[in-house]
Every structure is written in C-alpha cells, then in structure tokens.
Amino acid sequence: MNTKISKTLKIVLPLLLGVVLVWYSLSEISISQLLQYFKDANYIYIGLGLFFGLLSHLSRAYRWQFMIEPMGYKLRLPNSIMAVFATYLVNYTIPRAGEITRATIITNYEGVPFEKGFGTIVAERIADMLVMLIIIIITLFLEFEFIYQIFAERFDGHKIVYGLIAVLIVLALIILLIRSSSSKFAIKIKSFISGLIEGVMTIFKMKKKCAFIFHTLFIWTMYVLMFYVTTFALDETTNIPLAAILIGFISASFSIAATNGGIGSYPVAVYLAFSIFGIAKDPSIAFGWIMWSSQTLMIIVLGGLSLIYLPIYNRKE
C-alpha cells in the first residue's frame, strides 16, 4: 500500500508542481501579451536554437555507442537516436522514466542487458554532471561576489554539510547490509549493482576516450549555444550579459529535473535568473516560454516518430 502511494506521489507531485508553476508564470504576464511576444519573435534565431539542440541530441546518441562497445555489444546508430528522443519524450510523463525506457529499448532491440545499458546511462549522466560543474565554476568566477552574497543570506552552510554527512552514513549502512545478506532480494540487488557498475566502468574501458570527451563537450556547447542564440529572438533579451545567460542556462537546466520536462518550472527559472540582473519580467517569462515551447515541440515530434518507427525499423532489420 505504502509503495503504491509512494509511486503515485512521485508521478503526481511533479505534475502538480508543474501546473502551479504554469499558473504562476501566466499570472505574472497576460496571455495576450505572451502571445504578442511569440508573434513578434525572430524565428530565425529560434530555428537556429532548435538546430543546436538537435545536434546535441544526435551527438548524445552517437556518444552512447562508445560506451556500449566495451561490453561486447554493438549499438546501431538509428536505434540509439530513436532511444534518446524517446527518453526525452517519456520524461514528460513520468520523471526519470525516460532513462528506464532508453535502457529497455536497447535491451529489446540490441540484446544489451538492462542493468548494463542503464549503467552506461548513469556513467553518461556523471560525465554530463562534470561538464555542468565546469559551467557552474565559470559562472562563479564571473560573478563570485554577487552569488556568494546571495547564498550567504539564504543558506546555512553548516546544515548543508551535516545533511550530506548524514546521507553518506545512511548509504554506507545500506551497502553494508546488502553485502552481508544472502537473501534472494539481496542477491538480486547485488546482481543489479554489479551490472550497473560494469556499465559505469565502460567510461574508463572505451577505446575512443578522446571522441567521448569531444562529444561530451560538444553536447554542452550546443546546449549553451541553443540557449544563447534564442535570446536574440526577442529585442529585450538581445544584449543581456554573458553571466546572465550562464546563470539563466544553469537555472533552466536544473528546472527540467524539478517537473516533468521542465513544464512550468522552465519559464519561472529563467525569469528568476534574469531578474537578478535587472532584466524586465515580461520578456524574461516570454523568453522562457519560447525557449521551452520550441524545444518541447521538437521532442514531441521526433520522440513520437521514434516510438512509432522503432518497431518498424527493427522488424525490417
């Protein structure tokens, strides 16, 4: 009973949060005014942003092949591309379910064991987190004094450290319990973790490490460019400072994890980030909606086509 409630809450709460944030963002700007921003936007720059986004997704699919290869499996590029787009689409329904879908797709169509495929996705996320960390460090370097002042006013550093220590202790105890247990459940967990670790370790075993690093940097360069060029779609956001773009990008990126695909949270995150730099509320919210809507439309179209064509392509093969 508790498990069902927990699963339901994991699905419902992000959706409710998304609905609340959609309502909040639309309460800050009239729909007619928002539509006017959409009408007046320069769609050449929006299209260019979509192009950079598309390149990042294709690069991610190509990079995944480098991680599957060391485990003795061959991942065909069309299946990799369709699995990636399907991932993004499914994440709009159930948070993080896309990663499970992605691993399941290559299990069904390429014969890669689920836990190993999922392990490569975890390794991929770790690499992505490292690049995001680099972006955050660059941003901190550009606006260190300003950002430090904000965090000093709003957060207690000691509580954050104590919380992290408590989490590490709990994780260590769980690992010790699993390792010392011989129950069927513990054995299944050990087997899953073993496959997961093998998938994660592919990042060190792959032959094309330089290509992997290149594509990882390329993916995030395209993400930043996607965000940056779209700012030129509105006159009011054309000349915003680089620090504002970086903080806006970071804030928007984290918002995607807050709700399903950033529904509602993306425009609010952009608005809050831009407001730090004194950028007007209406164009900030409008830019967030334009950015999110254009990328979401691409995912819906390409993700939907991927889910439809996957069984057709593999039946032909």
XYZ file of N, CA and C in Angstrom, residues 42-233:
576
model
N 11.763 36.645 -33.452
C 12.518 36.358 -34.671
C 12.731 34.843 -34.751
N 11.991 34.187 -35.628
C 12.009 32.720 -35.672
C 13.252 32.157 -36.356
N 14.045 33.019 -36.942
C 15.328 32.553 -37.484
C 16.221 32.096 -36.335
N 16.243 32.907 -35.253
C 17.072 32.558 -34.093
C 16.480 31.384 -33.315
N 15.157 31.305 -33.277
C 14.517 30.159 -32.624
C 14.859 28.876 -33.388
N 14.804 28.970 -34.728
C 15.164 27.821 -35.567
C 16.623 27.430 -35.391
N 17.497 28.429 -35.239
C 18.917 28.149 -35.029
C 19.118 27.460 -33.680
N 18.362 27.918 -32.684
C 18.422 27.260 -31.369
C 17.971 25.811 -31.449
N 16.913 25.557 -32.215
C 16.440 24.186 -32.418
C 17.497 23.341 -33.112
N 18.200 23.936 -34.066
C 19.252 23.221 -34.790
C 20.368 22.803 -33.846
N 20.793 23.719 -32.966
C 21.837 23.387 -31.992
C 21.351 22.305 -31.024
N 20.067 22.397 -30.631
C 19.504 21.373 -29.754
C 19.495 20.015 -30.425
N 19.123 19.992 -31.709
C 19.102 18.747 -32.466
C 20.496 18.133 -32.554
N 21.498 18.979 -32.827
C 22.879 18.489 -32.902
C 23.320 17.868 -31.583
N 22.921 18.464 -30.465
C 23.305 17.923 -29.155
C 22.696 16.541 -28.930
N 21.435 16.357 -29.339
C 20.768 15.061 -29.156
C 21.397 13.982 -30.054
N 21.723 14.356 -31.276
C 22.355 13.406 -32.196
C 23.750 13.024 -31.689
N 24.466 14.000 -31.153
C 25.792 13.736 -30.603
C 25.697 12.808 -29.400
N 24.668 12.999 -28.571
C 24.462 12.128 -27.409
C 24.219 10.683 -27.847
N 23.430 10.518 -28.888
C 23.150 9.173 -29.403
C 24.413 8.521 -29.960
N 25.211 9.303 -30.666
C 26.461 8.784 -31.238
C 27.456 8.444 -30.132
N 27.531 9.293 -29.098
C 28.448 9.068 -27.978
C 28.106 7.786 -27.230
N 26.830 7.455 -27.168
C 26.395 6.272 -26.422
C 27.012 4.994 -26.988
N 27.257 4.973 -28.287
C 27.852 3.801 -28.914
C 29.228 3.484 -28.329
N 29.986 4.539 -27.991
C 31.319 4.332 -27.415
C 31.250 3.609 -26.072
N 30.144 3.773 -25.352
C 30.001 3.206 -24.019
C 29.480 1.777 -24.060
N 28.710 1.461 -25.085
C 28.160 0.109 -25.207
C 29.217 -0.864 -25.734
N 30.074 -0.387 -26.608
C 31.063 -1.235 -27.291
C 31.976 -2.027 -26.356
N 32.538 -1.442 -25.264
C 33.453 -2.201 -24.399
C 32.821 -3.420 -23.727
N 31.485 -3.477 -23.665
C 30.810 -4.615 -23.037
C 30.552 -5.744 -24.032
N 30.996 -5.555 -25.279
C 30.857 -6.609 -26.284
C 29.578 -6.556 -27.093
N 28.905 -5.425 -27.075
C 27.660 -5.273 -27.823
C 27.820 -4.162 -28.860
N 27.026 -4.245 -29.917
C 27.059 -3.223 -30.969
C 25.708 -2.521 -30.993
N 25.724 -1.238 -30.804
C 24.501 -0.444 -30.803
C 24.378 0.294 -32.129
N 23.348 -0.054 -32.888
C 23.142 0.615 -34.179
C 22.694 2.061 -33.953
N 23.256 2.963 -34.740
C 23.013 4.391 -34.555
C 21.527 4.760 -34.644
N 20.759 4.247 -35.627
C 19.334 4.600 -35.669
C 18.593 4.246 -34.379
N 18.885 3.065 -33.816
C 18.248 2.685 -32.554
C 18.687 3.597 -31.419
N 19.945 3.984 -31.423
C 20.462 4.881 -30.389
C 19.777 6.246 -30.468
N 19.639 6.768 -31.682
C 18.992 8.078 -31.871
C 17.538 8.029 -31.423
N 16.816 7.000 -31.852
C 15.404 6.901 -31.502
C 15.215 6.670 -30.002
N 16.121 5.925 -29.388
C 16.049 5.696 -27.935
C 16.255 6.998 -27.172
N 17.168 7.834 -27.636
C 17.438 9.121 -26.983
C 16.213 10.036 -27.061
N 15.615 10.147 -28.255
C 14.440 11.007 -28.390
C 13.247 10.453 -27.619
N 13.130 9.129 -27.579
C 12.060 8.507 -26.796
C 12.236 8.809 -25.311
N 13.487 8.840 -24.864
C 13.799 9.158 -23.467
C 13.252 10.520 -23.079
N 13.563 11.526 -23.889
C 13.118 12.881 -23.587
C 11.592 12.977 -23.585
N 10.955 12.289 -24.519
C 9.501 12.342 -24.603
C 8.854 11.693 -23.380
N 9.331 10.518 -22.992
C 8.756 9.795 -21.851
C 8.950 10.579 -20.555
N 10.051 11.324 -20.453
C 10.297 12.113 -19.244
C 9.255 13.206 -19.032
N 8.479 13.518 -20.068
C 7.392 14.484 -19.914
C 6.192 13.852 -19.202
N 6.151 12.544 -19.117
C 5.028 11.858 -18.476
C 5.353 11.456 -17.046
N 6.421 10.657 -16.872
C 6.846 10.213 -15.547
C 8.300 10.620 -15.353
N 8.624 11.372 -14.289
C 10.000 11.827 -14.076
C 11.000 10.681 -14.056
N 12.079 10.816 -14.820
C 13.199 9.875 -14.917
C 12.812 8.529 -15.519
N 11.551 8.355 -15.926
C 11.146 7.100 -16.559
C 11.783 6.959 -17.928
N 12.199 8.071 -18.522
C 12.817 8.030 -19.839
C 14.093 7.231 -19.862
N 14.893 7.335 -18.789
C 16.154 6.588 -18.722
C 15.886 5.080 -18.693
N 14.833 4.689 -17.970
C 14.450 3.272 -17.922
C 13.978 2.824 -19.305
N 13.202 3.675 -19.956
C 12.727 3.381 -21.316
C 13.893 3.213 -22.272
N 14.858 4.089 -22.156
C 16.023 4.062 -23.047
C 16.804 2.759 -22.899
N 17.031 2.346 -21.650
C 17.749 1.087 -21.413
C 16.923 -0.105 -21.885
N 15.599 -0.026 -21.709
C 14.712 -1.112 -22.129
C 14.703 -1.259 -23.649
N 14.748 -0.137 -24.358
C 14.740 -0.164 -25.828
C 15.930 -0.937 -26.371
N 17.133 -0.656 -25.837
C 18.308 -1.377 -26.369
C 18.377 -2.805 -25.841
N 17.673 -3.082 -24.740
C 17.564 -4.469 -24.283
C 16.707 -5.262 -25.265
N 15.596 -4.668 -25.672
C 14.664 -5.343 -26.582
C 15.202 -5.469 -28.004
N 15.877 -4.426 -28.495
C 16.267 -4.382 -29.902
C 17.747 -4.658 -30.168
N 18.585 -4.555 -29.139
C 20.017 -4.793 -29.336
C 20.569 -5.902 -28.444
N 19.743 -6.426 -27.534
C 20.167 -7.522 -26.674
C 21.120 -7.128 -25.561
N 21.212 -5.827 -25.252
C 22.076 -5.374 -24.162
C 21.324 -5.552 -22.838
N 21.891 -6.308 -21.866
C 21.215 -6.483 -20.576
C 20.824 -5.141 -19.963
N 19.623 -5.097 -19.395
C 19.078 -3.829 -18.910
C 20.016 -3.124 -17.950
N 20.532 -3.879 -16.939
C 21.347 -3.220 -15.918
C 22.636 -2.643 -16.492
N 23.172 -3.302 -17.554
C 24.400 -2.798 -18.175
C 24.112 -1.545 -19.006
N 23.013 -1.593 -19.757
C 22.627 -0.418 -20.529
C 22.305 0.763 -19.620
N 21.610 0.478 -18.515
C 21.274 1.527 -17.564
C 22.534 2.079 -16.902
N 23.509 1.201 -16.683
C 24.783 1.628 -16.104
C 25.506 2.622 -16.988
N 25.446 2.392 -18.305
C 26.095 3.344 -19.225
C 25.390 4.708 -19.190
N 24.070 4.677 -18.983
C 23.317 5.930 -18.889
C 23.714 6.693 -17.628
N 23.917 5.933 -16.525
C 24.382 6.558 -15.275
C 25.762 7.177 -15.482
N 26.654 6.424 -16.159
C 28.005 6.935 -16.443
C 27.936 8.189 -17.301
N 27.026 8.172 -18.243
C 26.834 9.325 -19.125
C 26.397 10.545 -18.328
N 25.477 10.323 -17.374
C 24.994 11.417 -16.529
C 26.119 11.975 -15.661
N 27.005 11.084 -15.207
C 28.135 11.534 -14.390
C 29.032 12.456 -15.213
N 29.303 12.053 -16.450
C 30.119 12.892 -17.348
C 29.438 14.235 -17.591
N 28.114 14.202 -17.783
C 27.365 15.432 -18.012
C 27.404 16.341 -16.776
N 27.323 15.718 -15.593
C 27.370 16.495 -14.356
C 28.717 17.197 -14.194
N 29.773 16.532 -14.627
C 31.109 17.133 -14.543
C 31.194 18.383 -15.424
N 30.612 18.284 -16.632
C 30.620 19.444 -17.531
C 29.753 20.558 -16.951
N 28.600 20.198 -16.392
C 27.753 21.202 -15.750
C 28.501 21.876 -14.604
N 29.291 21.087 -13.880
C 30.094 21.643 -12.789
C 31.101 22.669 -13.318
N 31.691 22.361 -14.470
C 32.637 23.299 -15.102
C 31.927 24.605 -15.457
N 30.703 24.485 -16.012
C 29.925 25.670 -16.370
C 29.606 26.501 -15.122
N 29.256 25.801 -14.037
C 28.951 26.495 -12.778
C 30.192 27.214 -12.249
N 31.355 26.555 -12.333
C 32.609 27.160 -11.864
C 32.934 28.416 -12.670
N 32.749 28.333 -13.992
C 32.983 29.510 -14.851
C 32.056 30.653 -14.450
N 30.795 30.295 -14.194
C 29.815 31.303 -13.793
C 30.176 31.914 -12.444
N 30.604 31.069 -11.501
C 31.023 31.564 -10.191
C 32.219 32.502 -10.317
N 33.125 32.171 -11.217
C 34.301 33.006 -11.439
C 33.904 34.383 -11.956
N 32.903 34.398 -12.848
C 32.463 35.668 -13.432
C 31.692 36.536 -12.441
N 30.891 35.889 -11.596
C 30.018 36.641 -10.690
C 30.164 36.146 -9.251
N 31.396 35.893 -8.794
C 31.622 35.256 -7.489
C 31.042 36.075 -6.341
N 31.395 37.342 -6.254
C 30.963 38.170 -5.127
C 29.452 38.273 -5.042
N 28.830 38.440 -6.185
C 27.376 38.594 -6.233
C 26.674 37.313 -5.783
N 27.113 36.157 -6.318
C 26.489 34.866 -5.997
C 26.762 34.474 -4.550
N 27.979 34.729 -4.072
C 28.334 34.396 -2.685
C 27.435 35.137 -1.704
N 27.166 36.388 -1.997
C 26.315 37.200 -1.130
C 24.899 36.625 -1.049
N 24.390 36.162 -2.195
C 23.038 35.581 -2.225
C 22.973 34.321 -1.363
N 23.978 33.420 -1.526
C 23.981 32.165 -0.775
C 24.216 32.411 0.714
N 25.041 33.381 1.046
C 25.323 33.693 2.452
C 24.073 34.176 3.164
N 23.213 34.875 2.435
C 21.989 35.418 3.016
C 20.888 34.366 3.163
N 20.889 33.358 2.277
C 19.741 32.438 2.213
C 20.002 31.035 2.748
N 21.266 30.601 2.846
C 21.544 29.217 3.218
C 22.518 29.139 4.391
N 22.319 28.134 5.239
C 23.224 27.845 6.350
C 24.198 26.767 5.902
N 25.451 27.136 5.714
C 26.469 26.202 5.211
C 26.658 24.986 6.088
N 26.576 25.168 7.433
C 26.773 24.056 8.369
C 25.684 22.987 8.204
N 24.441 23.425 8.011
C 23.330 22.473 7.853
C 23.494 21.653 6.579
N 23.972 22.278 5.519
C 24.187 21.570 4.263
C 25.243 20.474 4.438
N 26.347 20.812 5.117
C 27.431 19.838 5.362
C 26.933 18.686 6.214
N 26.208 18.987 7.305
C 25.678 17.941 8.184
C 24.706 17.034 7.434
N 23.894 17.622 6.585
C 22.946 16.832 5.794
C 23.649 15.868 4.857
N 24.704 16.324 4.185
C 25.470 15.463 3.279
C 26.131 14.322 4.040
N 26.677 14.610 5.214
C 27.313 13.566 6.038
C 26.289 12.512 6.442
N 25.090 12.955 6.853
C 24.031 12.020 7.256
C 23.628 11.109 6.094
N 23.498 11.680 4.897
C 23.142 10.891 3.705
C 24.221 9.849 3.411
N 25.488 10.231 3.502
C 26.599 9.305 3.245
C 26.615 8.160 4.257
N 26.318 8.463 5.522
C 26.289 7.418 6.560
C 25.169 6.424 6.288
N 23.989 6.935 5.935
C 22.841 6.047 5.632
C 23.151 5.159 4.427
N 23.734 5.728 3.388
C 24.097 4.935 2.206
C 25.113 3.856 2.544
N 26.094 4.196 3.369
C 27.122 3.224 3.782
C 26.492 2.065 4.548
N 25.542 2.362 5.438
C 24.861 1.311 6.218
C 24.038 0.400 5.307
N 23.351 0.981 4.326
C 22.555 0.190 3.388
C 23.446 -0.754 2.587
N 24.595 -0.251 2.124
C 25.537 -1.071 1.346
C 26.068 -2.222 2.189
N 26.396 -1.947 3.447
C 26.906 -2.999 4.347
C 25.859 -4.079 4.590
N 24.601 -3.681 4.764
C 23.510 -4.634 4.986
C 23.302 -5.536 3.772
N 23.353 -4.950 2.597
C 23.150 -5.718 1.357
C 24.302 -6.700 1.140
N 25.519 -6.236 1.364
C 26.706 -7.078 1.155
C 26.737 -8.277 2.104
N 26.247 -8.081 3.330
C 26.302 -9.158 4.325
C 25.097 -10.095 4.259
N 24.073 -9.728 3.488
C 22.857 -10.538 3.410
C 22.954 -11.566 2.282
N 22.294 -12.737 2.492
C 22.277 -13.786 1.469
C 20.849 -14.062 0.989
N 19.926 -13.163 1.275
C 18.540 -13.338 0.847
C 18.431 -13.180 -0.667
N 17.330 -13.681 -1.238
C 17.120 -13.594 -2.690
C 17.072 -12.137 -3.143
N 16.433 -11.317 -2.331
C 16.332 -9.900 -2.669
C 17.716 -9.257 -2.718
N 18.544 -9.569 -1.714
C 19.894 -9.002 -1.655
C 20.734 -9.480 -2.837
N 20.551 -10.765 -3.212
C 21.299 -11.316 -4.353
C 20.908 -10.591 -5.641
N 19.598 -10.321 -5.804
C 19.139 -9.584 -6.990
C 19.711 -8.165 -7.012
N 19.740 -7.557 -5.835
C 20.293 -6.195 -5.735
C 21.772 -6.206 -6.089
N 22.505 -7.209 -5.585
C 23.938 -7.321 -5.864
C 24.180 -7.505 -7.362
N 23.337 -8.357 -7.985
C 23.474 -8.610 -9.415
C 23.208 -7.341 -10.216
N 22.171 -6.614 -9.799
C 21.838 -5.366 -10.490
C 22.967 -4.346 -10.346
N 23.490 -4.212 -9.112
C 24.567 -3.254 -8.853
C 25.815 -3.634 -9.625
N 26.084 -4.955 -9.725
C 27.255 -5.436 -10.464
C 27.167 -5.039 -11.938
N 25.994 -5.242 -12.520
C 25.793 -4.846 -13.918
C 25.861 -3.343 -14.092
N 25.319 -2.618 -13.093
C 25.340 -1.162 -13.117
C 26.772 -0.648 -13.100
N 27.581 -1.233 -12.223
C 28.990 -0.829 -12.117
C 29.739 -1.113 -13.412
N 29.434 -2.276 -14.019
C 30.086 -2.613 -15.295
C 29.743 -1.572 -16.356
N 28.481 -1.139 -16.348
C 28.073 -0.113 -17.303
C 28.773 1.205 -17.043
N 28.882 1.583 -15.753
C 29.559 2.829 -15.393
C 31.035 2.783 -15.754
N 31.672 1.612 -15.538
C 33.112 1.476 -15.779
C 33.478 1.525 -17.258
N 32.460 1.425 -18.134
C 32.771 1.493 -19.572
C 33.404 2.828 -19.953
N 33.159 3.835 -19.125
C 33.728 5.147 -19.416
C 35.257 5.116 -19.348
N 35.789 4.145 -18.562
C 37.247 4.001 -18.452
C 37.798 2.944 -19.407
N 36.927 2.071 -19.916
C 37.385 0.970 -20.765
C 37.266 1.262 -22.256
N 36.494 2.271 -22.611
C 36.229 2.520 -24.019
C 37.509 2.881 -24.772
N 37.558 2.457 -26.031
C 38.738 2.706 -26.858
C 38.791 4.163 -27.325
N 37.640 4.750 -27.523
C 37.581 6.101 -28.089
C 37.324 7.139 -27.004
N 38.222 7.206 -26.027
C 38.052 8.145 -24.916
C 38.060 9.592 -25.391
N 38.969 9.912 -26.307
C 39.066 11.289 -26.808
C 37.786 11.698 -27.533
N 37.242 10.767 -28.313
C 35.990 11.046 -29.026
C 34.846 11.237 -28.026
N 34.858 10.440 -26.962
C 33.827 10.563 -25.928
C 33.899 11.936 -25.265
N 35.107 12.368 -24.915
C 35.292 13.678 -24.293
C 34.860 14.787 -25.247
N 35.246 14.644 -26.521
C 34.867 15.648 -27.520
C 33.352 15.783 -27.606
N 32.652 14.646 -27.711
C 31.196 14.697 -27.854
C 30.529 15.221 -26.582
N 31.092 14.895 -25.416
C 30.542 15.409 -24.162
C 30.623 16.931 -24.128
N 31.782 17.470 -24.496
C 31.948 18.925 -24.543
C 31.092 19.538 -25.649
N 30.985 18.831 -26.774
C 30.176 19.313 -27.894
C 28.705 19.407 -27.503
N 28.207 18.388 -26.810
C 26.804 18.356 -26.394
C 26.459 19.592 -25.563
N 27.319 19.879 -24.582
C 27.026 21.001 -23.688
C 27.301 22.347 -24.339
N 28.241 22.379 -25.265
C 28.441 23.613 -26.037
C 27.189 23.927 -26.842
N 26.597 22.890 -27.433
C 25.360 23.080 -28.195
C 24.210 23.510 -27.295
N 24.152 22.953 -26.074
C 23.113 23.363 -25.125
C 23.202 24.855 -24.829
N 24.437 25.308 -24.515
C 24.631 26.720 -24.190
C 24.329 27.598 -25.400
N 24.802 27.185 -26.586
C 24.528 27.951 -27.813
C 23.029 27.998 -28.114
N 22.360 26.884 -27.870
C 20.910 26.801 -28.066
C 20.206 27.873 -27.232
N 20.629 28.003 -25.986
C 20.053 28.998 -25.076
C 20.458 30.401 -25.502
N 21.743 30.549 -25.843
C 22.291 31.872 -26.172
C 21.664 32.470 -27.435
N 21.636 31.707 -28.523
C 21.137 32.278 -29.786
C 19.652 32.602 -29.714
N 18.918 31.853 -28.881
C 17.485 32.114 -28.766
C 17.212 33.441 -28.081
N 18.174 33.932 -27.284
C 17.971 35.246 -26.650
C 17.839 36.348 -27.693
N 18.382 36.131 -28.882
C 18.291 37.128 -29.949
C 16.910 37.154 -30.602
N 16.051 36.215 -30.217
C 14.707 36.172 -30.801
C 13.843 37.316 -30.309
